[in-house]
Amino acid sequence: MLADAHAHLLPRDYPADAPECFPRMTPVDGDTARELLFGSLRFRARDAFFDAERRVEEMAVSGVDFEVLTPMPPLLRYDLPLADGLALARHVNEFTAQLCATDPARFAGFGMVPMQDPDTAAAELTAIAEAGLRGVEIASNVLGASIGDERFLPFFAEAERLNLPVFVHAMPAPMDRLPASAMGTYVVGIEGALAAASLISGGTAAKCPGLRISFSHAAGGFPLMVTRAQYFWSGTWNEEPPVRERAIMPDDGPSPLDCARRFYYDSMVFDARALRYLVDLLGADRLLIGSDFPAMPREEPAGRTARLLGLPAEQEADLLWRNAFRWLGIDPAVRSRTSVADHLRAGACAGETGGR
């Protein structure tokens, strides 16, 4: 069993009367692909982005049994006027729900919301849940603002209340410290780290202890940075018991590592040594398989690097699929007693496993 918790989709089309700021998908002559046009972005989208039958074929080739489908990150355009951003989100969410309904035993879809207006974003979460979508995807920053800023706390509190998991996708923000060629590599890692760190340092992680949240690409450099934060909080090395008189930044809340171990992280770090570190520091129960498919090719077969770790069978099963189901709020035991499709049709609530 293998669940890919980081895979993307794009709608096949957009309304003919959509605002000019909407994306456009145009056919590619002599091919089943389509070209996405969105502002200055031009992207050739393979049919696996929007064709459910093609996705299933690709999953079979890679050995994937289940996908969590989230909108392609460029669709998370928080610079659009609110009315247009909301209309775009609803169109994408409708497409996502329709695609996932073709095979609910294989697909779980996440919606998107206009985070440029946190109140509207929070209110839209109810519609996402009612549409049968299993969670919501957001970018790692909102027009340059950290997601840990207090203005976004009501959004996360509402996601927690509705038992909707959140997927934070690293979204490079323009900077002059690194060249444009580094946007997809180093800057993605920086963005993931800033997003996770902001939720801890801004207090959201402590205030929303039941929030089930995952970060793309293992939150970039965050897992190496959080040990320094732990030292500042505790005054001790190696996560030894705190010595308050030595602590540089003590507080009465959960420790940085306690908060970090409430998060989930996809395993798309491209190296078994990096993945081993994540297992050792954060735990095998915090990690998810991710691929970025079809924007990037999957490992062949999917999950190969995770299997190279030689983890005990129970931990390996956690990493390969069980954690993904726990993050979604689906009891992993359902796989042995009934199909996921039957489970979802029965309307099992997203909080049935307590999120842990």
PDB file of C-alpha atoms in Angstrom, residues 129 133-134 159-165 210-212 325-332 343-344 347-356:
ATOM      1  CA  ALA A 129     -16.183  20.299   3.508  1.00  0.00           C
ATOM      2  CA  LEU A 133     -13.177  17.717  -0.291  1.00  0.00           C
ATOM      3  CA  ARG A 134     -10.938  16.403   2.462  1.00  0.00           C
ATOM      4  CA  ALA A 159      -9.925  24.462   9.930  1.00  0.00           C
ATOM      5  CA  GLU A 160      -9.280  22.854  13.308  1.00  0.00           C
ATOM      6  CA  ARG A 161     -12.960  23.178  14.276  1.00  0.00           C
ATOM      7  CA  LEU A 162     -14.080  21.549  11.023  1.00  0.00           C
ATOM      8  CA  ASN A 163     -11.423  18.827  11.286  1.00  0.00           C
ATOM      9  CA  LEU A 164     -10.061  19.817   7.867  1.00  0.00           C
ATOM     10  CA  PRO A 165      -6.368  19.128   7.342  1.00  0.00           C
ATOM     11  CA  GLY A 210      -5.688  19.736  17.102  1.00  0.00           C
ATOM     12  CA  LEU A 211      -4.847  21.248  13.707  1.00  0.00           C
ATOM     13  CA  ARG A 212      -3.598  18.638  11.258  1.00  0.00           C
ATOM     14  CA  PHE A 325      -4.754   8.493   6.171  1.00  0.00           C
ATOM     15  CA  ARG A 326      -4.320   9.759   9.738  1.00  0.00           C
ATOM     16  CA  TRP A 327      -3.574  13.232   8.405  1.00  0.00           C
ATOM     17  CA  LEU A 328      -6.755  13.042   6.332  1.00  0.00           C
ATOM     18  CA  GLY A 329      -8.717  11.889   9.370  1.00  0.00           C
ATOM     19  CA  ILE A 330      -9.380   8.394   7.998  1.00  0.00           C
ATOM     20  CA  ASP A 331      -8.803   5.415  10.261  1.00  0.00           C
ATOM     21  CA  PRO A 332      -6.035   3.364   8.563  1.00  0.00           C
ATOM     22  CA  HIS A 343     -15.856   4.761   4.008  1.00  0.00           C
ATOM     23  CA  LEU A 344     -16.043   8.172   2.373  1.00  0.00           C
ATOM     24  CA  GLY A 347     -19.629  10.277   5.562  1.00  0.00           C
ATOM     25  CA  ALA A 348     -17.078   9.407   8.222  1.00  0.00           C
ATOM     26  CA  CYS A 349     -16.109  12.605   9.967  1.00  0.00           C
ATOM     27  CA  ALA A 350     -12.604  13.897   9.441  1.00  0.00           C
ATOM     28  CA  GLY A 351     -11.849  13.835  13.152  1.00  0.00           C
ATOM     29  CA  GLU A 352     -12.525  10.161  13.832  1.00  0.00           C
ATOM     30  CA  THR A 353      -8.922   9.303  14.653  1.00  0.00           C
ATOM     31  CA  GLY A 354      -8.265  12.354  16.770  1.00  0.00           C
ATOM     32  CA  GLY A 355      -5.805  13.527  14.155  1.00  0.00           C
ATOM     33  CA  ARG A 356      -2.822  11.774  15.725  1.00  0.00           C
TER      34      ARG A 356
END
